[in-house]
PDB file of C-alpha atoms and ligand atoms in Angstrom:
ATOM      1  CA  MET A 239      19.615   7.245  20.539  1.00 92.00           C
ATOM      2  CA  THR A 240      18.504   9.174  17.425  1.00 97.00           C
ATOM      3  CA  ILE A 241      17.432   7.046  14.317  1.00 98.00           C
ATOM      4  CA  LEU A 242      18.158   9.017  11.055  1.00 98.00           C
ATOM      5  CA  PHE A 243      16.195   8.714   7.960  1.00 98.00           C
ATOM      6  CA  VAL A 244      17.164  10.290   4.519  1.00 98.00           C
ATOM      7  CA  SER A 245      16.246   9.541   0.828  1.00 98.00           C
ATOM      8  CA  ASP A 246      16.483  11.002  -2.616  1.00 98.00           C
ATOM      9  CA  LEU A 247      20.162  12.355  -2.280  1.00 98.00           C
ATOM     10  CA  HIS A 248      20.528  11.704  -6.100  1.00 97.00           C
ATOM     11  CA  LEU A 249      24.356  11.800  -5.511  1.00 98.00           C
ATOM     12  CA  ASP A 250      26.112  12.480  -8.625  1.00 95.00           C
ATOM     13  CA  SER A 251      29.595  13.770  -9.815  1.00 95.00           C
ATOM     14  CA  SER A 252      27.937  16.952 -11.149  1.00 95.00           C
ATOM     15  CA  ARG A 253      26.997  18.082  -7.498  1.00 96.00           C
ATOM     16  CA  PRO A 254      30.081  17.295  -5.522  1.00 97.00           C
ATOM     17  CA  HIS A 255      29.172  19.652  -2.767  1.00 97.00           C
ATOM     18  CA  ILE A 256      26.024  17.536  -1.831  1.00 98.00           C
ATOM     19  CA  THR A 257      28.278  14.413  -1.889  1.00 98.00           C
ATOM     20  CA  ARG A 258      30.452  16.390   0.632  1.00 98.00           C
ATOM     21  CA  LEU A 259      27.458  17.438   2.655  1.00 98.00           C
ATOM     22  CA  PHE A 260      26.350  13.734   2.970  1.00 98.00           C
ATOM     23  CA  VAL A 261      29.888  12.401   3.791  1.00 98.00           C
ATOM     24  CA  GLU A 262      29.992  15.168   6.519  1.00 98.00           C
ATOM     25  CA  PHE A 263      26.480  14.251   7.753  1.00 98.00           C
ATOM     26  CA  VAL A 264      27.651  10.553   8.023  1.00 98.00           C
ATOM     27  CA  ARG A 265      30.916  11.326   9.729  1.00 98.00           C
ATOM     28  CA  ASP A 266      29.501  13.712  12.218  1.00 97.00           C
ATOM     29  CA  GLU A 267      25.773  13.318  13.066  1.00 98.00           C
ATOM     30  CA  ALA A 268      25.320   9.810  11.943  1.00 98.00           C
ATOM     31  CA  SER A 269      28.292   8.460  13.929  1.00 98.00           C
ATOM     32  CA  GLN A 270      26.391   9.551  17.131  1.00 98.00           C
ATOM     33  CA  ALA A 271      22.980   7.939  15.994  1.00 98.00           C
ATOM     34  CA  GLY A 272      21.580   4.483  16.689  1.00 98.00           C
ATOM     35  CA  ALA A 273      21.098   3.801  12.935  1.00 98.00           C
ATOM     36  CA  LEU A 274      20.881   5.271   9.505  1.00 98.00           C
ATOM     37  CA  PHE A 275      18.121   4.367   7.008  1.00 98.00           C
ATOM     38  CA  ILE A 276      18.453   5.306   3.534  1.00 99.00           C
ATOM     39  CA  LEU A 277      15.033   5.055   1.625  1.00 98.00           C
ATOM     40  CA  GLY A 278      16.174   5.098  -2.007  1.00 98.00           C
ATOM     41  CA  ASP A 279      17.628   7.212  -4.650  1.00 98.00           C
ATOM     42  CA  LEU A 280      20.927   7.582  -2.818  1.00 98.00           C
ATOM     43  CA  PHE A 281      22.381   8.045  -6.339  1.00 98.00           C
ATOM     44  CA  GLU A 282      20.993   9.809  -9.222  1.00 95.00           C
ATOM     45  CA  ALA A 283      21.711   6.724 -11.505  1.00 95.00           C
ATOM     46  CA  TRP A 284      22.974   3.275 -10.838  1.00 97.00           C
ATOM     47  CA  ILE A 285      23.822   1.092 -13.879  1.00 97.00           C
ATOM     48  CA  GLY A 286      25.425  -1.798 -12.030  1.00 97.00           C
ATOM     49  CA  ASP A 287      28.086  -2.316  -9.253  1.00 97.00           C
ATOM     50  CA  ASP A 288      30.624  -2.626 -11.888  1.00 96.00           C
ATOM     51  CA  ALA A 289      30.241   0.973 -12.969  1.00 94.00           C
ATOM     52  CA  SER A 290      31.350   2.454  -9.668  1.00 81.00           C
ATOM     53  CA  ASP A 291      32.693   5.917  -9.797  1.00 94.00           C
ATOM     54  CA  GLU A 292      34.505   8.374  -7.366  1.00 97.00           C
ATOM     55  CA  THR A 293      31.057   9.506  -5.904  1.00 98.00           C
ATOM     56  CA  ALA A 294      30.148   5.895  -5.187  1.00 98.00           C
ATOM     57  CA  ASP A 295      33.649   5.174  -3.739  1.00 98.00           C
ATOM     58  CA  GLN A 296      33.514   8.175  -1.274  1.00 98.00           C
ATOM     59  CA  VAL A 297      30.035   7.154  -0.234  1.00 98.00           C
ATOM     60  CA  ALA A 298      31.218   3.637   0.357  1.00 98.00           C
ATOM     61  CA  THR A 299      34.093   4.659   2.271  1.00 98.00           C
ATOM     62  CA  ALA A 300      32.075   6.959   4.634  1.00 98.00           C
ATOM     63  CA  LEU A 301      29.360   4.345   5.216  1.00 98.00           C
ATOM     64  CA  ALA A 302      31.911   1.566   5.877  1.00 98.00           C
ATOM     65  CA  ARG A 303      33.627   3.950   8.474  1.00 98.00           C
ATOM     66  CA  LEU A 304      30.113   4.537   9.960  1.00 98.00           C
ATOM     67  CA  HIS A 305      29.724   0.701  10.284  1.00 98.00           C
ATOM     68  CA  ALA A 306      33.066   0.406  11.854  1.00 98.00           C
ATOM     69  CA  SER A 307      32.074   2.907  14.408  1.00 97.00           C
ATOM     70  CA  GLY A 308      29.178   0.760  15.457  1.00 98.00           C
ATOM     71  CA  VAL A 309      26.246   2.473  13.471  1.00 98.00           C
ATOM     72  CA  PRO A 310      24.308   0.248  11.107  1.00 98.00           C
ATOM     73  CA  THR A 311      23.053   1.501   7.737  1.00 98.00           C
ATOM     74  CA  PHE A 312      20.024   0.102   6.144  1.00 98.00           C
ATOM     75  CA  PHE A 313      19.264   0.670   2.553  1.00 98.00           C
ATOM     76  CA  ILE A 314      15.952   0.394   0.391  1.00 98.00           C
ATOM     77  CA  HIS A 315      16.291   0.621  -3.351  1.00 98.00           C
ATOM     78  CA  GLY A 316      14.793   3.658  -5.149  1.00 98.00           C
ATOM     79  CA  ASN A 317      13.759   3.979  -8.592  1.00 96.00           C
ATOM     80  CA  ARG A 318      17.001   5.420  -9.670  1.00 95.00           C
ATOM     81  CA  ASP A 319      19.342   3.011  -7.831  1.00 97.00           C
ATOM     82  CA  PHE A 320      17.185  -0.129  -7.974  1.00 97.00           C
ATOM     83  CA  LEU A 321      20.154  -1.992  -9.566  1.00 97.00           C
ATOM     84  CA  LEU A 322      22.443  -1.300  -6.599  1.00 98.00           C
ATOM     85  CA  GLY A 323      23.551  -4.861  -5.761  1.00 97.00           C
ATOM     86  CA  ASP A 324      25.087  -7.000  -3.059  1.00 98.00           C
ATOM     87  CA  ALA A 325      28.610  -6.208  -4.085  1.00 98.00           C
ATOM     88  CA  TYR A 326      28.284  -2.475  -3.508  1.00 98.00           C
ATOM     89  CA  ALA A 327      26.201  -2.979  -0.354  1.00 98.00           C
ATOM     90  CA  ARG A 328      28.977  -5.117   1.062  1.00 98.00           C
ATOM     91  CA  ARG A 329      31.453  -2.388   0.305  1.00 98.00           C
ATOM     92  CA  ALA A 330      29.452   0.244   2.033  1.00 98.00           C
ATOM     93  CA  ARG A 331      28.500  -2.142   4.730  1.00 98.00           C
ATOM     94  CA  MET A 332      24.904  -1.424   4.216  1.00 98.00           C
ATOM     95  CA  THR A 333      21.979  -3.948   4.878  1.00 98.00           C
ATOM     96  CA  LEU A 334      19.686  -4.233   1.995  1.00 98.00           C
ATOM     97  CA  LEU A 335      16.027  -4.125   3.130  1.00 98.00           C
ATOM     98  CA  PRO A 336      13.107  -4.856   0.763  1.00 98.00           C
ATOM     99  CA  ASP A 337      10.949  -1.959  -0.346  1.00 98.00           C
ATOM    100  CA  GLY A 338       8.122  -2.085   2.108  1.00 98.00           C
ATOM    101  CA  SER A 339       9.872  -3.190   5.318  1.00 98.00           C
ATOM    102  CA  VAL A 340       8.232  -2.889   8.666  1.00 98.00           C
ATOM    103  CA  VAL A 341      10.877  -2.099  11.325  1.00 98.00           C
ATOM    104  CA  ASP A 342      10.680  -1.474  15.046  1.00 96.00           C
ATOM    105  CA  ILE A 343      11.528   2.203  15.770  1.00 95.00           C
ATOM    106  CA  GLU A 344      11.580   2.705  19.562  1.00 90.00           C
ATOM    107  CA  GLY A 345       8.958   0.095  20.126  1.00 92.00           C
ATOM    108  CA  GLU A 346       6.563   1.194  17.192  1.00 94.00           C
ATOM    109  CA  ARG A 347       6.052  -0.727  14.006  1.00 97.00           C
ATOM    110  CA  VAL A 348       6.919   1.736  11.282  1.00 98.00           C
ATOM    111  CA  LEU A 349       6.664   0.919   7.476  1.00 98.00           C
ATOM    112  CA  LEU A 350       9.554   2.094   5.258  1.00 98.00           C
ATOM    113  CA  MET A 351       9.339   2.351   1.458  1.00 98.00           C
ATOM    114  CA  HIS A 352      10.919   4.365  -1.307  1.00 98.00           C
ATOM    115  CA  GLY A 353       7.397   5.597  -2.207  1.00 98.00           C
ATOM    116  CA  ASP A 354       7.162   5.079  -5.941  1.00 97.00           C
ATOM    117  CA  THR A 355       4.880   2.042  -5.665  1.00 97.00           C
ATOM    118  CA  LEU A 356       2.309   4.384  -3.961  1.00 97.00           C
ATOM    119  CA  CYS A 357       2.244   6.609  -7.129  1.00 96.00           C
ATOM    120  CA  THR A 358      -0.435   4.286  -8.784  1.00 96.00           C
ATOM    121  CA  ASP A 359      -1.986   7.118 -10.836  1.00 95.00           C
ATOM    122  CA  ASP A 360       1.239   7.203 -12.940  1.00 93.00           C
ATOM    123  CA  ALA A 361       0.431   4.345 -15.273  1.00 93.00           C
ATOM    124  CA  PRO A 362       3.309   4.739 -17.610  1.00 91.00           C
ATOM    125  CA  TYR A 363       5.871   4.823 -14.766  1.00 93.00           C
ATOM    126  CA  GLN A 364       4.355   1.746 -13.192  1.00 96.00           C
ATOM    127  CA  ALA A 365       4.473  -0.235 -16.435  1.00 95.00           C
ATOM    128  CA  PHE A 366       8.190   0.607 -16.828  1.00 93.00           C
ATOM    129  CA  ARG A 367       8.688  -0.347 -13.101  1.00 96.00           C
ATOM    130  CA  ALA A 368       6.988  -3.657 -13.498  1.00 96.00           C
ATOM    131  CA  GLN A 369       9.226  -4.491 -16.572  1.00 95.00           C
ATOM    132  CA  SER A 370      12.477  -3.407 -15.070  1.00 95.00           C
ATOM    133  CA  HIS A 371      12.002  -5.195 -11.810  1.00 95.00           C
ATOM    134  CA  THR A 372      11.939  -8.639 -13.484  1.00 96.00           C
ATOM    135  CA  PRO A 373      15.068 -10.703 -13.016  1.00 95.00           C
ATOM    136  CA  ALA A 374      15.171 -11.304 -16.741  1.00 97.00           C
ATOM    137  CA  TRP A 375      15.191  -7.584 -17.608  1.00 97.00           C
ATOM    138  CA  GLN A 376      17.886  -6.755 -15.072  1.00 97.00           C
ATOM    139  CA  ARG A 377      20.055  -9.754 -16.198  1.00 96.00           C
ATOM    140  CA  ALA A 378      20.006  -8.540 -19.687  1.00 97.00           C
ATOM    141  CA  PHE A 379      20.557  -5.008 -18.856  1.00 97.00           C
ATOM    142  CA  LEU A 380      23.475  -5.732 -16.609  1.00 97.00           C
ATOM    143  CA  ALA A 381      25.045  -7.939 -19.358  1.00 97.00           C
ATOM    144  CA  ARG A 382      25.013  -4.947 -21.754  1.00 97.00           C
ATOM    145  CA  PRO A 383      28.356  -2.908 -22.197  1.00 96.00           C
ATOM    146  CA  LEU A 384      28.839   0.064 -19.765  1.00 95.00           C
ATOM    147  CA  ALA A 385      28.630   2.584 -22.598  1.00 96.00           C
ATOM    148  CA  GLU A 386      25.243   1.191 -23.701  1.00 97.00           C
ATOM    149  CA  ARG A 387      24.030   1.207 -20.056  1.00 97.00           C
ATOM    150  CA  ARG A 388      25.158   4.750 -19.585  1.00 95.00           C
ATOM    151  CA  ALA A 389      23.386   5.927 -22.697  1.00 95.00           C
ATOM    152  CA  PHE A 390      20.150   4.154 -21.685  1.00 94.00           C
ATOM    153  CA  ALA A 391      20.211   5.770 -18.206  1.00 93.00           C
ATOM    154  CA  ALA A 392      20.886   9.216 -19.648  1.00 92.00           C
ATOM    155  CA  GLN A 393      18.018   8.828 -22.048  1.00 93.00           C
ATOM    156  CA  ALA A 394      15.676   7.544 -19.235  1.00 91.00           C
ATOM    157  CA  ARG A 395      16.396  10.455 -17.079  1.00 89.00           C
ATOM    158  CA  ALA A 396      15.847  12.936 -19.884  1.00 91.00           C
ATOM    159  CA  GLU A 397      12.511  11.350 -20.754  1.00 90.00           C
ATOM    160  CA  SER A 398      11.448  11.095 -17.048  1.00 88.00           C
ATOM    161  CA  GLN A 399      12.175  14.934 -16.697  1.00 89.00           C
ATOM    162  CA  ARG A 400      10.206  15.737 -19.779  1.00 91.00           C
ATOM    163  CA  TYR A 401       7.324  13.501 -18.616  1.00 91.00           C
ATOM    164  CA  THR A 402       7.323  14.829 -15.020  1.00 88.00           C
ATOM    165  CA  ARG A 403       6.926  18.402 -16.372  1.00 90.00           C
ATOM    166  CA  SER A 404       4.277  17.455 -18.812  1.00 91.00           C
ATOM    167  CA  VAL A 405       1.889  15.821 -16.390  1.00 90.00           C
ATOM    168  CA  ASP A 406      -0.334  17.266 -13.458  1.00 89.00           C
ATOM    169  CA  ASP A 407       1.506  17.214 -10.135  1.00 89.00           C
ATOM    170  CA  ALA A 408      -1.256  14.940  -8.733  1.00 88.00           C
ATOM    171  CA  ILE A 409      -0.286  12.163 -11.070  1.00 90.00           C
ATOM    172  CA  THR A 410       3.349  11.966  -9.789  1.00 89.00           C
ATOM    173  CA  ASP A 411       2.241  12.117  -6.043  1.00 94.00           C
ATOM    174  CA  VAL A 412       1.029   9.205  -3.919  1.00 96.00           C
ATOM    175  CA  ASN A 413      -2.522   7.860  -4.275  1.00 96.00           C
ATOM    176  CA  ALA A 414      -4.478   8.299  -0.974  1.00 96.00           C
ATOM    177  CA  ASP A 415      -6.146   4.939  -1.557  1.00 96.00           C
ATOM    178  CA  ALA A 416      -2.920   3.095  -2.234  1.00 97.00           C
ATOM    179  CA  VAL A 417      -1.435   4.657   1.053  1.00 98.00           C
ATOM    180  CA  ALA A 418      -4.526   3.468   2.915  1.00 97.00           C
ATOM    181  CA  ALA A 419      -4.399   0.049   1.600  1.00 98.00           C
ATOM    182  CA  THR A 420      -0.631  -0.147   2.096  1.00 98.00           C
ATOM    183  CA  LEU A 421      -0.936   0.822   5.756  1.00 98.00           C
ATOM    184  CA  ARG A 422      -3.697  -1.662   6.315  1.00 98.00           C
ATOM    185  CA  ALA A 423      -1.869  -4.462   4.532  1.00 98.00           C
ATOM    186  CA  HIS A 424       1.168  -4.078   6.759  1.00 98.00           C
ATOM    187  CA  GLY A 425      -1.058  -3.381  10.016  1.00 97.00           C
ATOM    188  CA  VAL A 426       0.957  -0.143  10.746  1.00 98.00           C
ATOM    189  CA  ARG A 427      -0.113   3.473  11.627  1.00 97.00           C
ATOM    190  CA  ARG A 428       3.068   5.174  10.446  1.00 97.00           C
ATOM    191  CA  LEU A 429       4.793   5.157   7.073  1.00 98.00           C
ATOM    192  CA  ILE A 430       8.014   6.954   6.173  1.00 98.00           C
ATOM    193  CA  HIS A 431       8.905   7.253   2.459  1.00 98.00           C
ATOM    194  CA  GLY A 432      10.588   9.449   0.002  1.00 98.00           C
ATOM    195  CA  HIS A 433      10.597   9.612  -3.896  1.00 97.00           C
ATOM    196  CA  THR A 434       7.953  12.675  -4.461  1.00 96.00           C
ATOM    197  CA  HIS A 435      10.336  15.245  -3.037  1.00 96.00           C
ATOM    198  CA  ARG A 436       7.540  16.798  -1.170  1.00 96.00           C
ATOM    199  CA  PRO A 437       8.711  16.832   2.391  1.00 97.00           C
ATOM    200  CA  ALA A 438       5.936  16.845   4.933  1.00 97.00           C
ATOM    201  CA  GLN A 439       4.615  15.117   7.904  1.00 97.00           C
ATOM    202  CA  HIS A 440       0.806  14.153   7.029  1.00 97.00           C
ATOM    203  CA  ARG A 441      -1.580  13.444   9.709  1.00 97.00           C
ATOM    204  CA  LEU A 442      -4.185  10.963   8.543  1.00 96.00           C
ATOM    205  CA  GLU A 443      -7.163   9.166   9.728  1.00 96.00           C
ATOM    206  CA  LEU A 444      -7.328   5.420   8.899  1.00 96.00           C
ATOM    207  CA  ASP A 445     -10.265   3.379   9.918  1.00 94.00           C
ATOM    208  CA  GLY A 446     -11.113   5.884  12.640  1.00 96.00           C
ATOM    209  CA  GLN A 447      -7.642   5.952  14.071  1.00 96.00           C
ATOM    210  CA  PRO A 448      -4.851   8.408  13.813  1.00 97.00           C
ATOM    211  CA  ALA A 449      -1.946   7.457  11.413  1.00 98.00           C
ATOM    212  CA  GLU A 450       0.852   9.360   9.883  1.00 97.00           C
ATOM    213  CA  ARG A 451       2.674   9.541   6.579  1.00 98.00           C
ATOM    214  CA  ILE A 452       6.089  11.220   6.661  1.00 98.00           C
ATOM    215  CA  VAL A 453       7.695  12.230   3.366  1.00 98.00           C
ATOM    216  CA  LEU A 454      11.481  12.858   3.277  1.00 98.00           C
ATOM    217  CA  GLY A 455      12.871  15.671   1.189  1.00 98.00           C
ATOM    218  CA  ASP A 456      15.371  15.554  -1.704  1.00 98.00           C
ATOM    219  CA  TRP A 457      19.039  16.680  -1.499  1.00 98.00           C
ATOM    220  CA  TYR A 458      19.304  18.576  -4.767  1.00 96.00           C
ATOM    221  CA  GLU A 459      20.110  21.878  -3.118  1.00 95.00           C
ATOM    222  CA  HIS A 460      20.111  21.308   0.506  1.00 96.00           C
ATOM    223  CA  GLY A 461      19.905  18.067   2.640  1.00 97.00           C
ATOM    224  CA  SER A 462      16.818  16.764   4.306  1.00 97.00           C
ATOM    225  CA  VAL A 463      16.797  14.572   7.326  1.00 98.00           C
ATOM    226  CA  LEU A 464      14.257  12.933   9.560  1.00 98.00           C
ATOM    227  CA  ARG A 465      15.183  12.414  13.260  1.00 98.00           C
ATOM    228  CA  CYS A 466      13.293  10.033  15.490  1.00 97.00           C
ATOM    229  CA  ARG A 467      14.070  10.156  19.160  1.00 96.00           C
ATOM    230  CA  SER A 468      12.060   9.323  22.374  1.00 92.00           C
ATOM    231  CA  GLY A 469       8.775   9.180  20.282  1.00 88.00           C
ATOM    232  CA  GLU A 470       9.521  12.610  18.776  1.00 94.00           C
ATOM    233  CA  THR A 471       9.962  13.039  15.035  1.00 95.00           C
ATOM    234  CA  SER A 472      11.375  16.051  13.329  1.00 97.00           C
ATOM    235  CA  LEU A 473      11.991  16.659   9.628  1.00 97.00           C
ATOM    236  CA  SER A 474      14.461  19.317   8.742  1.00 96.00           C
ATOM    237  CA  ARG A 475      16.666  20.886   6.152  1.00 96.00           C
ATOM    238  CA  LEU A 476      20.444  20.314   6.265  1.00 94.00           C
ATOM    239  CA  GLY A 477      23.190  22.630   4.937  1.00 86.00           C
TER     240      GLY A 477
HETATM  241 MN1  LIG B  25      12.509   8.291  -6.526  1.00 94.72          MN
END
C-alpha cells in the first residue's frame, strides 16, 4: 500500500481552498493509503488547542474519519504548530511522533523530521527555537490570554517573513554537515523532511554509500505529496 507524506500545508482561514484541497486529499487518496505522515506546519500558526477555529475543526473531522476508515495518521510538529497538543491530536486521531523519528517504510529505516533543526546556519532562529521549546516557556505562553497569544503569533510571523527576505537563501536552507551528522546519528540512509519549501529528491553520498534526502513542498498555492510504494518514491504537485 502507498504511504503518503505531506508537510508545510500552513492551513489558515485566509486560504480556504487549500484547506478544501487537503480535506479532499484525505477523503479520497489518503483513505486508500497505508498511512499518512504529516511532517509539521500543518497549520500556519498554533497558539494552543483551546484556540481551535473552523479550519482546525474541518481538519480534525477529516482526519478522524480517515482513522475510522482504518488509515493511521502520524504527526511531527513544525516550527509553526509546535504547540499543537494532546487534546487536538486526540480529536484528529493523530499519533504524535517526536521530531527525528525513525520509522519502518516497507522494510527500510527512514528518518522523519520537520527539518528546522537542520538549518543550523540560522543562528537567530535556532536561539528562538531553543527558548520556545522549553516546558517553562510553553507553560507561560499557553497561560496567557488568547488575544495576547494571537498578537504574539502575528508579530512572530511578520518578523519571520521580514527576516527570511533579508538573509541569503543559503542561511535558511539545511546545513550539509548537519544533514550528514543526523543521518549518521540515526544510522539511516534516507531522510524525509519539509520546512524549507524547496521540494526535491537529493541523492547524497554518505561515508562512501548512497543516501537520499527528500524535501517535501509547501501547500501555499498547490499541494505537494510524496508517495512511497514498492520501493519507489515520487514527489508531485497536487491540485
Ligand atoms: Mn517550517
